[in-house]
Amino acid sequence: AMAPSNKAHVVVLAFPFSSHPSALFFLARKLSEWAPDVAFSFFCTPKTNGSLSSWPTLPNLRIYDVADGLPEGHVSKGRVDDEVEFFLVATPGNYREAVKRVDEIEKVSCVVSDAFLWFAREIAEEMGVAWVAFWIATACALSVHLNTDLIRRKIGTRSEEVSARMDESLAFIPGCSQFRVRDLPEGIVFGPLDFSLFKSLHKMSQELPRATAILVNTIEEIDYDPVLDHLRTVLNKCLPVGPLTLLAPTRRDCDSDPHSCLPWLEARAHDPASVAYVGFGTVVVPPPSELAALAEALEESGVHFLWSLKDNTRESLPAGFLDRTRGRGLVVPWTPQSRVLGHVAVGAFISHCGWNSVLESITFVVPMIYRPFFSDQRINARILSQVLGIAVEVKGGVLTKDGVMDGLDLLLKRKEGKEMRERIGALKLIAKNAVGETGSSTKNLKTALEIIRGSAA
Ligand code: U2F
């Protein structure tokens, strides 16, 4: 082994599912660019690390594999939950071993982790260094997780009692009066509370107050003050550093376009804000009946549309749909979403309200029609419609032909759509300022870097 140096060495532990690893990788890259004198070691599973390898390398950012816990010869059934389960069984041993190995070569001075990986606190403590956590979503979602025990005491966890209280407000948590029990993520008072990920998130809610700082992928001026104020009483330091997509604009060059979505959109450039973009992120699979209803709505509405649809769900489309809409619609398994939303032709976004998609809708000024499915998506949706006024729920809460057609008409044709676009335009400026040279997110990220670097002393 090399002689230990006094150089700061930060290990970054990523949670390997959905958009978590790429968000943390953005952050690690940004910090690496800002602090060329600090060594960064990024840890994730081999599959995810493989997908990150298309990024240009940085001399002070190295990538290491941790075991994914999958049994030998495991054949994926495409169910993320199974893979999460195997992965969690392998934790924290997989990260601990991998971190110990690099620590022997170059002394670790700080642990940065996805907030989901609560055991990073133990790993940091064993090495006598600070733990800084990263929360990928809103301050509101973070707050309801941190208040899991309180919510359980107030609402209960027996399904009969919870279902009777679904419409009650969460006003007993500061800043959360606009949310109802039904908006909560699964695993707090409803859903399979004994699912390993939910148990892990409960543990996270107990550990996060011990982190030196929590970075949140949100914008100080957009997420509300009462929620952030509350978080600051519970956490040692809470630093909004979003939107990461704006902080790392280099990503746009890496978003390749294998299915030629951009040239297709370019042919519609003469008609600004006329195309509907459909995308439900990386994990949601809408039920077949809803996919069929959505297809019918797109067909009957006559609008041009671009749809990011996983190949294994294509069979839910009505017979002949692709032929009948050829030329007017493009259905592909993956799009460079940021660049799509950034294209002038796109005017509406049918979305599940994943937080990254929400930030992209703001950044590229495209109003949403939403159909949230799980996790923090209902909370995000509620913020968009009740607080910010920049999105509409699909009528009835599930994808129906009439509901989707109505939403498309509102966003693409009616004055309400235009007004929403104006409101988003104002938010976009706020977001852009936040990541500008003297903006709040930039300042917070600099503070975070000082904390991360300072722990080297
Ligand atoms: C989970 O959400 P997802 O990862 O499913 O969805 P998003 O947060 O919206 O992130 C999807 C990202 O993938 C990109 C897109 C987003 O940056 O631009 N993408 C793409 O480039 N092309 C495609 O065809 C499809 C997607 C979870 F389900 C949510 O509840 C959480 O809010 C979210 C963040 O924690 O993670």
GROMACS .gro file of C-alpha atoms and ligand atoms in nm:
model
  493
    1ALA     CA    1   0.000   0.000   0.000
    2MET     CA    2   0.102   0.358  -0.065
    3ALA     CA    3   0.197   0.580   0.228
    4PRO     CA    4  -0.110   0.756   0.368
    5SER     CA    5  -0.116   1.121   0.261
    6ASN     CA    6  -0.276   1.426   0.420
    7LYS     CA    7  -0.483   1.488   0.114
    8ALA     CA    8  -0.859   1.494   0.161
    9HIS     CA    9  -1.018   1.173   0.035
   10VAL     CA   10  -1.396   1.164   0.012
   11VAL     CA   11  -1.586   0.840  -0.041
   12VAL     CA   12  -1.926   0.876  -0.207
   13LEU     CA   13  -2.174   0.589  -0.151
   14ALA     CA   14  -2.458   0.569  -0.405
   15PHE     CA   15  -2.792   0.389  -0.380
   16PRO     CA   16  -2.804   0.189  -0.703
   17PHE     CA   17  -3.170   0.221  -0.814
   18SER     CA   18  -3.384   0.454  -1.028
   19SER     CA   19  -3.236   0.800  -1.073
   20HIS     CA   20  -3.047   0.791  -0.741
   21PRO     CA   21  -2.701   0.694  -0.869
   22SER     CA   22  -2.688   0.944  -1.155
   23ALA     CA   23  -2.801   1.228  -0.927
   24LEU     CA   24  -2.526   1.154  -0.674
   25PHE     CA   25  -2.277   1.107  -0.954
   26PHE     CA   26  -2.362   1.458  -1.083
   27LEU     CA   27  -2.293   1.591  -0.739
   28ALA     CA   28  -1.966   1.400  -0.707
   29ARG     CA   29  -1.856   1.532  -1.046
   30LYS     CA   30  -1.943   1.888  -0.956
   31LEU     CA   31  -1.748   1.865  -0.631
   32SER     CA   32  -1.455   1.698  -0.809
   33GLU     CA   33  -1.442   1.980  -1.063
   34TRP     CA   34  -1.453   2.242  -0.790
   35ALA     CA   35  -1.192   2.075  -0.573
   36PRO     CA   36  -0.922   1.924  -0.796
   37ASP     CA   37  -0.699   1.885  -0.488
   38VAL     CA   38  -0.946   1.647  -0.321
   39ALA     CA   39  -0.967   1.279  -0.416
   40PHE     CA   40  -1.316   1.137  -0.466
   41SER     CA   41  -1.402   0.766  -0.471
   42PHE     CA   42  -1.751   0.679  -0.593
   43PHE     CA   43  -1.909   0.344  -0.497
   44CYS     CA   44  -2.200   0.172  -0.667
   45THR     CA   45  -2.297  -0.166  -0.812
   46PRO     CA   46  -2.122  -0.290  -1.130
   47LYS     CA   47  -2.430  -0.250  -1.351
   48THR     CA   48  -2.482   0.113  -1.256
   49ASN     CA   49  -2.113   0.195  -1.272
   50GLY     CA   50  -2.117   0.053  -1.624
   51SER     CA   51  -2.389   0.297  -1.725
   52LEU     CA   52  -2.191   0.590  -1.584
   53SER     CA   53  -1.880   0.502  -1.780
   54SER     CA   54  -1.987   0.709  -2.083
   55TRP     CA   55  -1.913   1.027  -1.887
   56PRO     CA   56  -1.580   1.198  -1.950
   57THR     CA   57  -1.339   1.097  -1.677
   58LEU     CA   58  -1.201   1.335  -1.414
   59PRO     CA   59  -0.849   1.282  -1.277
   60ASN     CA   60  -0.959   1.304  -0.911
   61LEU     CA   61  -1.279   1.096  -0.933
   62ARG     CA   62  -1.246   0.719  -0.929
   63ILE     CA   63  -1.527   0.465  -0.953
   64TYR     CA   64  -1.542   0.140  -0.749
   65ASP     CA   65  -1.779  -0.155  -0.753
   66VAL     CA   66  -1.972  -0.287  -0.455
   67ALA     CA   67  -2.153  -0.622  -0.461
   68ASP     CA   68  -2.518  -0.605  -0.572
   69GLY     CA   69  -2.615  -0.908  -0.361
   70LEU     CA   70  -2.779  -1.089  -0.652
   71PRO     CA   71  -2.748  -1.468  -0.627
   72GLU     CA   72  -2.521  -1.635  -0.883
   73GLY     CA   73  -2.702  -1.678  -1.215
   74HIS     CA   74  -2.995  -1.456  -1.106
   75VAL     CA   75  -3.226  -1.381  -1.397
   76SER     CA   76  -3.401  -1.045  -1.359
   77LYS     CA   77  -3.779  -1.063  -1.374
   78GLY     CA   78  -3.774  -0.690  -1.429
   79ARG     CA   79  -3.905  -0.631  -1.077
   80VAL     CA   80  -3.700  -0.362  -0.906
   81ASP     CA   81  -3.832  -0.464  -0.563
   82ASP     CA   82  -3.663  -0.805  -0.582
   83GLU     CA   83  -3.330  -0.649  -0.671
   84VAL     CA   84  -3.365  -0.393  -0.391
   85GLU     CA   85  -3.432  -0.676  -0.147
   86PHE     CA   86  -3.116  -0.868  -0.249
   87PHE     CA   87  -2.914  -0.551  -0.245
   88LEU     CA   88  -3.022  -0.452   0.106
   89VAL     CA   89  -2.924  -0.796   0.238
   90ALA     CA   90  -2.572  -0.734   0.104
   91THR     CA   91  -2.552  -0.399   0.289
   92PRO     CA   92  -2.375  -0.262   0.481
   93GLY     CA   93  -2.102  -0.528   0.442
   94ASN     CA   94  -2.053  -0.464   0.070
   95TYR     CA   95  -1.988  -0.091   0.117
   96ARG     CA   96  -1.788  -0.137   0.437
   97GLU     CA   97  -1.547  -0.381   0.270
   98ALA     CA   98  -1.505  -0.169  -0.043
   99VAL     CA   99  -1.447   0.148   0.160
  100LYS     CA  100  -1.196  -0.025   0.394
  101ARG     CA  101  -0.998  -0.132   0.086
  102VAL     CA  102  -0.955   0.223  -0.045
  103ASP     CA  103  -0.903   0.357   0.309
  104GLU     CA  104  -0.595   0.136   0.345
  105ILE     CA  105  -0.445   0.290   0.033
  106GLU     CA  106  -0.550   0.649   0.090
  107LYS     CA  107  -0.694   0.750   0.428
  108VAL     CA  108  -1.062   0.844   0.399
  109SER     CA  109  -1.145   1.189   0.540
  110CYS     CA  110  -1.521   1.212   0.483
  111VAL     CA  111  -1.817   0.990   0.388
  112VAL     CA  112  -2.082   1.132   0.156
  113SER     CA  113  -2.381   0.904   0.092
  114ASP     CA  114  -2.728   0.884  -0.049
  115ALA     CA  115  -2.956   0.946   0.252
  116PHE     CA  116  -3.113   0.603   0.188
  117LEU     CA  117  -2.780   0.444   0.297
  118TRP     CA  118  -2.824   0.531   0.665
  119PHE     CA  119  -2.546   0.288   0.766
  120ALA     CA  120  -2.295   0.529   0.615
  121ARG     CA  121  -2.314   0.691   0.960
  122GLU     CA  122  -2.166   0.375   1.116
  123ILE     CA  123  -1.899   0.344   0.849
  124ALA     CA  124  -1.800   0.710   0.898
  125GLU     CA  125  -1.795   0.671   1.275
  126GLU     CA  126  -1.571   0.362   1.256
  127MET     CA  127  -1.318   0.568   1.061
  128GLY     CA  128  -1.366   0.873   1.284
  129VAL     CA  129  -1.478   1.101   1.000
  130ALA     CA  130  -1.789   1.309   0.920
  131TRP     CA  131  -2.099   1.182   0.738
  132VAL     CA  132  -2.269   1.409   0.487
  133ALA     CA  133  -2.595   1.279   0.334
  134PHE     CA  134  -2.766   1.363   0.006
  135TRP     CA  135  -3.147   1.369  -0.025
  136ILE     CA  136  -3.252   1.338  -0.388
  137ALA     CA  137  -3.604   1.482  -0.359
  138THR     CA  138  -3.805   1.762  -0.192
  139ALA     CA  139  -3.769   1.902   0.156
  140CYS     CA  140  -4.136   1.809   0.213
  141ALA     CA  141  -4.074   1.441   0.138
  142LEU     CA  142  -3.768   1.447   0.361
  143SER     CA  143  -3.973   1.603   0.639
  144VAL     CA  144  -4.249   1.341   0.630
  145HIS     CA  145  -3.987   1.064   0.643
  146LEU     CA  146  -3.813   1.229   0.937
  147ASN     CA  147  -4.151   1.252   1.110
  148THR     CA  148  -4.240   0.885   1.051
  149ASP     CA  149  -4.270   0.804   1.422
  150LEU     CA  150  -4.485   1.110   1.490
  151ILE     CA  151  -4.715   1.031   1.195
  152ARG     CA  152  -4.747   0.671   1.311
  153ARG     CA  153  -4.842   0.787   1.660
  154LYS     CA  154  -5.103   1.034   1.527
  155ILE     CA  155  -5.253   0.824   1.249
  156GLY     CA  156  -5.176   0.464   1.349
  157THR     CA  157  -5.058   0.184   1.124
  158ARG     CA  158  -5.351  -0.062   1.129
  159SER     CA  159  -5.504  -0.056   0.784
  160GLU     CA  160  -5.862   0.001   0.907
  161GLU     CA  161  -5.764   0.306   1.110
  162VAL     CA  162  -5.542   0.448   0.836
  163SER     CA  163  -5.797   0.404   0.558
  164ALA     CA  164  -6.054   0.593   0.761
  165ARG     CA  165  -5.816   0.888   0.792
  166MET     CA  166  -5.680   0.916   0.436
  167ASP     CA  167  -5.822   1.265   0.380
  168GLU     CA  168  -5.692   1.418   0.702
  169SER     CA  169  -5.432   1.692   0.670
  170LEU     CA  170  -5.072   1.657   0.790
  171ALA     CA  171  -5.097   2.003   0.949
  172PHE     CA  172  -4.930   1.869   1.266
  173ILE     CA  173  -4.599   1.875   1.075
  174PRO     CA  174  -4.476   2.232   1.020
  175GLY     CA  175  -4.545   2.346   0.663
  176CYS     CA  176  -4.729   2.028   0.563
  177SER     CA  177  -5.095   2.134   0.596
  178GLN     CA  178  -5.150   2.105   0.221
  179PHE     CA  179  -5.071   1.732   0.228
  180ARG     CA  180  -5.318   1.461   0.324
  181VAL     CA  181  -5.248   1.120   0.473
  182ARG     CA  182  -5.314   0.971   0.126
  183ASP     CA  183  -5.029   1.177  -0.020
  184LEU     CA  184  -4.768   1.009   0.203
  185PRO     CA  185  -4.510   0.774   0.054
  186GLU     CA  186  -4.579   0.403   0.113
  187GLY     CA  187  -4.405   0.257   0.416
  188ILE     CA  188  -4.493   0.533   0.662
  189VAL     CA  189  -4.848   0.437   0.766
  190PHE     CA  190  -4.971   0.228   0.471
  191GLY     CA  191  -4.823  -0.013   0.218
  192PRO     CA  192  -4.617  -0.317   0.321
  193LEU     CA  193  -4.443  -0.167   0.625
  194ASP     CA  194  -4.224  -0.477   0.659
  195PHE     CA  195  -4.074  -0.445   0.306
  196SER     CA  196  -3.699  -0.420   0.361
  197LEU     CA  197  -3.667  -0.083   0.185
  198PHE     CA  198  -3.937   0.070   0.404
  199LYS     CA  199  -3.773  -0.065   0.718
  200SER     CA  200  -3.449   0.082   0.594
  201LEU     CA  201  -3.612   0.423   0.535
  202HIS     CA  202  -3.749   0.417   0.889
  203LYS     CA  203  -3.398   0.355   1.016
  204MET     CA  204  -3.283   0.643   0.792
  205SER     CA  205  -3.529   0.878   0.963
  206GLN     CA  206  -3.364   0.796   1.296
  207GLU     CA  207  -3.006   0.829   1.171
  208LEU     CA  208  -3.022   1.143   0.955
  209PRO     CA  209  -3.031   1.385   1.252
  210ARG     CA  210  -2.679   1.260   1.331
  211ALA     CA  211  -2.534   1.355   0.993
  212THR     CA  212  -2.305   1.657   0.988
  213ALA     CA  213  -2.508   1.798   0.698
  214ILE     CA  214  -2.782   1.698   0.454
  215LEU     CA  215  -2.775   1.828   0.098
  216VAL     CA  216  -3.119   1.846  -0.062
  217ASN     CA  217  -3.184   1.851  -0.438
  218THR     CA  218  -3.420   2.146  -0.416
  219ILE     CA  219  -3.417   2.524  -0.436
  220GLU     CA  220  -3.428   2.736  -0.122
  221GLU     CA  221  -3.657   2.997  -0.285
  222ILE     CA  222  -3.905   2.742  -0.424
  223ASP     CA  223  -3.939   2.483  -0.147
  224TYR     CA  224  -4.126   2.656   0.134
  225ASP     CA  225  -3.964   2.826   0.426
  226PRO     CA  226  -4.170   2.663   0.702
  227VAL     CA  227  -4.059   2.316   0.591
  228LEU     CA  228  -3.693   2.415   0.562
  229ASP     CA  229  -3.713   2.598   0.897
  230HIS     CA  230  -3.851   2.285   1.058
  231LEU     CA  231  -3.581   2.067   0.899
  232ARG     CA  232  -3.320   2.303   1.036
  233THR     CA  233  -3.445   2.238   1.388
  234VAL     CA  234  -3.420   1.860   1.338
  235LEU     CA  235  -3.101   1.832   1.130
  236ASN     CA  236  -2.753   1.963   1.204
  237LYS     CA  237  -2.737   2.141   0.871
  238CYS     CA  238  -2.980   2.137   0.580
  239LEU     CA  239  -2.848   2.273   0.250
  240PRO     CA  240  -3.068   2.303  -0.063
  241VAL     CA  241  -2.831   2.259  -0.358
  242GLY     CA  242  -3.068   2.196  -0.651
  243PRO     CA  243  -3.154   2.162  -0.921
  244LEU     CA  244  -2.856   1.939  -0.988
  245THR     CA  245  -2.955   1.916  -1.354
  246LEU     CA  246  -2.877   2.286  -1.385
  247LEU     CA  247  -2.559   2.260  -1.181
  248ALA     CA  248  -2.425   1.995  -1.416
  249PRO     CA  249  -2.523   2.119  -1.761
  250THR     CA  250  -2.246   1.910  -1.913
  251ARG     CA  251  -2.486   1.620  -1.875
  252ARG     CA  252  -2.676   1.739  -2.181
  253ASP     CA  253  -2.392   1.641  -2.411
  254CYS     CA  254  -2.389   1.295  -2.260
  255ASP     CA  255  -2.759   1.240  -2.320
  256SER     CA  256  -2.732   1.056  -2.645
  257ASP     CA  257  -3.028   1.014  -2.878
  258PRO     CA  258  -3.016   0.660  -3.018
  259HIS     CA  259  -3.382   0.670  -3.130
  260SER     CA  260  -3.354   1.006  -3.309
  261CYS     CA  261  -3.610   1.192  -3.099
  262LEU     CA  262  -3.442   1.527  -3.150
  263PRO     CA  263  -3.450   1.529  -3.532
  264TRP     CA  264  -3.811   1.418  -3.509
  265LEU     CA  265  -3.889   1.713  -3.279
  266GLU     CA  266  -3.687   1.944  -3.500
  267ALA     CA  267  -3.936   1.876  -3.779
  268ARG     CA  268  -4.203   2.022  -3.547
  269ALA     CA  269  -4.000   2.329  -3.450
  270HIS     CA  270  -4.225   2.554  -3.660
  271ASP     CA  271  -4.508   2.490  -3.413
  272PRO     CA  272  -4.382   2.583  -3.063
  273ALA     CA  273  -4.536   2.417  -2.755
  274SER     CA  274  -4.750   2.181  -2.964
  275VAL     CA  275  -4.606   1.835  -2.892
  276ALA     CA  276  -4.698   1.624  -2.588
  277TYR     CA  277  -4.412   1.433  -2.424
  278VAL     CA  278  -4.501   1.122  -2.223
  279GLY     CA  279  -4.256   0.970  -1.977
  280PHE     CA  280  -4.299   0.789  -1.645
  281GLY     CA  281  -3.936   0.780  -1.535
  282THR     CA  282  -3.721   0.478  -1.464
  283VAL     CA  283  -3.930   0.257  -1.233
  284VAL     CA  284  -4.305   0.319  -1.275
  285VAL     CA  285  -4.494   0.071  -1.492
  286PRO     CA  286  -4.852   0.199  -1.537
  287PRO     CA  287  -5.120  -0.074  -1.546
  288PRO     CA  288  -5.201  -0.200  -1.901
  289SER     CA  289  -5.552  -0.056  -1.890
  290GLU     CA  290  -5.417   0.293  -1.822
  291LEU     CA  291  -5.156   0.265  -2.095
  292ALA     CA  292  -5.430   0.166  -2.338
  293ALA     CA  293  -5.650   0.460  -2.230
  294LEU     CA  294  -5.356   0.698  -2.266
  295ALA     CA  295  -5.289   0.568  -2.619
  296GLU     CA  296  -5.653   0.618  -2.713
  297ALA     CA  297  -5.641   0.975  -2.583
  298LEU     CA  298  -5.325   1.052  -2.783
  299GLU     CA  299  -5.479   0.903  -3.094
  300GLU     CA  300  -5.812   1.080  -3.068
  301SER     CA  301  -5.674   1.418  -2.959
  302GLY     CA  302  -5.487   1.451  -3.288
  303VAL     CA  303  -5.180   1.603  -3.114
  304HIS     CA  304  -4.823   1.515  -3.202
  305PHE     CA  305  -4.658   1.311  -2.926
  306LEU     CA  306  -4.330   1.158  -2.819
  307TRP     CA  307  -4.361   0.868  -2.576
  308SER     CA  308  -4.084   0.708  -2.371
  309LEU     CA  309  -4.228   0.359  -2.326
  310LYS     CA  310  -4.038   0.051  -2.212
  311ASP     CA  311  -4.035  -0.220  -2.480
  312ASN     CA  312  -4.186  -0.482  -2.249
  313THR     CA  313  -4.503  -0.271  -2.205
  314ARG     CA  314  -4.565  -0.204  -2.574
  315GLU     CA  315  -4.806  -0.497  -2.582
  316SER     CA  316  -5.053  -0.283  -2.381
  317LEU     CA  317  -5.101  -0.050  -2.677
  318PRO     CA  318  -5.427  -0.092  -2.872
  319ALA     CA  319  -5.393  -0.302  -3.189
  320GLY     CA  320  -5.285  -0.090  -3.485
  321PHE     CA  321  -5.214   0.216  -3.268
  322LEU     CA  322  -4.855   0.256  -3.387
  323ASP     CA  323  -4.955   0.232  -3.752
  324ARG     CA  324  -5.247   0.470  -3.723
  325THR     CA  325  -5.039   0.735  -3.545
  326ARG     CA  326  -4.725   0.690  -3.755
  327GLY     CA  327  -4.571   1.027  -3.840
  328ARG     CA  328  -4.771   1.205  -3.573
  329GLY     CA  329  -4.639   1.001  -3.284
  330LEU     CA  330  -4.301   0.855  -3.194
  331VAL     CA  331  -4.282   0.575  -2.934
  332VAL     CA  332  -3.932   0.480  -2.816
  333PRO     CA  333  -3.789   0.293  -2.515
  334TRP     CA  334  -3.567   0.582  -2.404
  335THR     CA  335  -3.534   0.954  -2.479
  336PRO     CA  336  -3.274   1.215  -2.384
  337GLN     CA  337  -3.549   1.366  -2.166
  338SER     CA  338  -3.380   1.693  -2.065
  339ARG     CA  339  -3.305   1.776  -2.425
  340VAL     CA  340  -3.656   1.674  -2.530
  341LEU     CA  341  -3.815   1.901  -2.269
  342GLY     CA  342  -3.572   2.172  -2.371
  343HIS     CA  343  -3.696   2.156  -2.732
  344VAL     CA  344  -3.920   2.443  -2.843
  345ALA     CA  345  -4.181   2.209  -2.998
  346VAL     CA  346  -4.271   2.041  -2.666
  347GLY     CA  347  -4.566   2.199  -2.482
  348ALA     CA  348  -4.700   1.942  -2.234
  349PHE     CA  349  -4.548   1.663  -2.024
  350ILE     CA  350  -4.755   1.365  -1.910
  351SER     CA  351  -4.564   1.250  -1.602
  352HIS     CA  352  -4.560   1.046  -1.281
  353CYS     CA  353  -4.408   1.343  -1.093
  354GLY     CA  354  -4.070   1.189  -1.016
  355TRP     CA  355  -3.874   1.473  -0.861
  356ASN     CA  356  -3.611   1.484  -1.134
  357SER     CA  357  -3.882   1.511  -1.397
  358VAL     CA  358  -4.044   1.792  -1.196
  359LEU     CA  359  -3.716   1.985  -1.183
  360GLU     CA  360  -3.671   1.929  -1.557
  361SER     CA  361  -4.026   2.053  -1.624
  362ILE     CA  362  -3.939   2.373  -1.435
  363THR     CA  363  -3.596   2.409  -1.594
  364PHE     CA  364  -3.732   2.372  -1.946
  365VAL     CA  365  -4.069   2.542  -1.884
  366VAL     CA  366  -4.304   2.258  -1.977
  367PRO     CA  367  -4.625   2.224  -1.771
  368MET     CA  368  -4.730   1.876  -1.659
  369ILE     CA  369  -5.038   1.661  -1.662
  370TYR     CA  370  -4.970   1.426  -1.377
  371ARG     CA  371  -5.061   1.078  -1.267
  372PRO     CA  372  -4.854   0.998  -0.955
  373PHE     CA  373  -4.807   0.631  -0.868
  374PHE     CA  374  -4.599   0.584  -0.552
  375SER     CA  375  -4.327   0.708  -0.320
  376ASP     CA  376  -4.295   1.090  -0.305
  377GLN     CA  377  -4.486   1.136  -0.632
  378ARG     CA  378  -4.817   1.236  -0.468
  379ILE     CA  379  -4.640   1.493  -0.252
  380ASN     CA  380  -4.462   1.638  -0.555
  381ALA     CA  381  -4.789   1.652  -0.746
  382ARG     CA  382  -4.958   1.836  -0.464
  383ILE     CA  383  -4.679   2.094  -0.449
  384LEU     CA  384  -4.708   2.151  -0.824
  385SER     CA  385  -5.083   2.202  -0.829
  386GLN     CA  386  -5.171   2.344  -0.485
  387VAL     CA  387  -4.866   2.556  -0.415
  388LEU     CA  388  -4.698   2.645  -0.743
  389GLY     CA  389  -4.994   2.623  -0.983
  390ILE     CA  390  -4.787   2.477  -1.268
  391ALA     CA  391  -4.948   2.138  -1.333
  392VAL     CA  392  -5.284   1.965  -1.352
  393GLU     CA  393  -5.391   1.628  -1.223
  394VAL     CA  394  -5.536   1.399  -1.484
  395LYS     CA  395  -5.908   1.414  -1.406
  396GLY     CA  396  -6.010   1.129  -1.178
  397GLY     CA  397  -5.653   1.057  -1.068
  398VAL     CA  398  -5.592   0.770  -1.313
  399LEU     CA  399  -5.519   0.775  -1.686
  400THR     CA  400  -5.848   0.771  -1.874
  401LYS     CA  401  -5.912   0.872  -2.233
  402ASP     CA  402  -6.130   1.170  -2.142
  403GLY     CA  403  -5.908   1.281  -1.855
  404VAL     CA  404  -5.594   1.287  -2.068
  405MET     CA  405  -5.768   1.459  -2.361
  406ASP     CA  406  -5.900   1.724  -2.126
  407GLY     CA  407  -5.555   1.784  -1.979
  408LEU     CA  408  -5.394   1.807  -2.323
  409ASP     CA  409  -5.655   2.056  -2.436
  410LEU     CA  410  -5.601   2.267  -2.125
  411LEU     CA  411  -5.223   2.276  -2.154
  412LEU     CA  412  -5.184   2.300  -2.530
  413LYS     CA  413  -5.486   2.505  -2.637
  414ARG     CA  414  -5.639   2.700  -2.350
  415LYS     CA  415  -5.539   3.018  -2.171
  416GLU     CA  416  -5.476   2.825  -1.845
  417GLY     CA  417  -5.192   2.642  -2.018
  418LYS     CA  418  -5.037   2.967  -2.131
  419GLU     CA  419  -5.065   3.109  -1.778
  420MET     CA  420  -4.900   2.802  -1.633
  421ARG     CA  421  -4.614   2.837  -1.879
  422GLU     CA  422  -4.572   3.197  -1.763
  423ARG     CA  423  -4.562   3.093  -1.397
  424ILE     CA  424  -4.306   2.821  -1.473
  425GLY     CA  425  -4.102   3.077  -1.665
  426ALA     CA  426  -4.075   3.283  -1.346
  427LEU     CA  427  -3.974   2.974  -1.144
  428LYS     CA  428  -3.716   2.882  -1.405
  429LEU     CA  429  -3.549   3.218  -1.353
  430ILE     CA  430  -3.544   3.160  -0.978
  431ALA     CA  431  -3.391   2.815  -1.033
  432LYS     CA  432  -3.135   2.954  -1.275
  433ASN     CA  433  -3.038   3.229  -1.032
  434ALA     CA  434  -3.006   2.974  -0.752
  435VAL     CA  435  -2.732   2.792  -0.940
  436GLY     CA  436  -2.571   3.115  -1.067
  437GLU     CA  437  -2.238   3.234  -0.933
  438THR     CA  438  -2.385   3.401  -0.623
  439GLY     CA  439  -2.709   3.201  -0.603
  440SER     CA  440  -2.836   3.014  -0.298
  441SER     CA  441  -2.771   2.662  -0.427
  442THR     CA  442  -2.419   2.750  -0.538
  443LYS     CA  443  -2.349   2.908  -0.198
  444ASN     CA  444  -2.489   2.606  -0.016
  445LEU     CA  445  -2.284   2.369  -0.227
  446LYS     CA  446  -1.972   2.570  -0.148
  447THR     CA  447  -2.057   2.544   0.222
  448ALA     CA  448  -2.100   2.170   0.174
  449LEU     CA  449  -1.762   2.146   0.004
  450GLU     CA  450  -1.601   2.327   0.297
  451ILE     CA  451  -1.762   2.080   0.539
  452ILE     CA  452  -1.652   1.785   0.327
  453ARG     CA  453  -1.301   1.920   0.284
  454GLY     CA  454  -1.273   2.054   0.640
  455SER     CA  455  -1.312   1.712   0.786
  456ALA     CA  456  -0.972   1.629   0.641
  457ALA     CA  457  -0.800   1.836   0.909
  458U2F     C1  458  -3.779   0.779  -0.871
  458U2F     O1  459  -3.817   0.839  -0.992
  458U2F     P1  460  -3.770   0.804  -1.138
  458U2F     O2  461  -3.625   0.780  -1.145
  458U2F     O3  462  -3.856   0.700  -1.197
  458U2F     O4  463  -3.813   0.941  -1.214
  458U2F     P2  464  -3.749   1.085  -1.212
  458U2F     O5  465  -3.716   1.133  -1.077
  458U2F     O6  466  -3.844   1.167  -1.289
  458U2F     O7  467  -3.613   1.069  -1.291
  458U2F     C2  468  -3.607   1.009  -1.416
  458U2F     C3  469  -3.480   1.061  -1.483
  458U2F     O8  470  -3.453   0.980  -1.597
  458U2F     C4  471  -3.447   1.059  -1.714
  458U2F     C5  472  -3.523   1.186  -1.680
  458U2F     C6  473  -3.497   1.203  -1.531
  458U2F     O9  474  -3.376   1.275  -1.510
  458U2F    O10  475  -3.475   1.293  -1.758
  458U2F     N1  476  -3.510   0.988  -1.827
  458U2F     C7  477  -3.459   1.005  -1.951
  458U2F    O11  478  -3.361   1.078  -1.971
  458U2F     N2  479  -3.518   0.939  -2.058
  458U2F     C8  480  -3.626   0.859  -2.041
  458U2F    O12  481  -3.676   0.804  -2.142
  458U2F     C9  482  -3.680   0.842  -1.911
  458U2F    C10  483  -3.620   0.909  -1.807
  458U2F    C11  484  -3.903   0.769  -0.787
  458U2F     F1  485  -3.991   0.684  -0.849
  458U2F    C12  486  -3.965   0.907  -0.766
  458U2F    O13  487  -4.078   0.895  -0.684
  458U2F    C13  488  -3.864   1.000  -0.703
  458U2F    O14  489  -3.916   1.132  -0.696
  458U2F    C14  490  -3.735   1.000  -0.785
  458U2F    C15  491  -3.628   1.083  -0.718
  458U2F    O15  492  -3.606   1.031  -0.590
  458U2F    O16  493  -3.687   0.868  -0.804
   0.00000   0.00000   0.00000
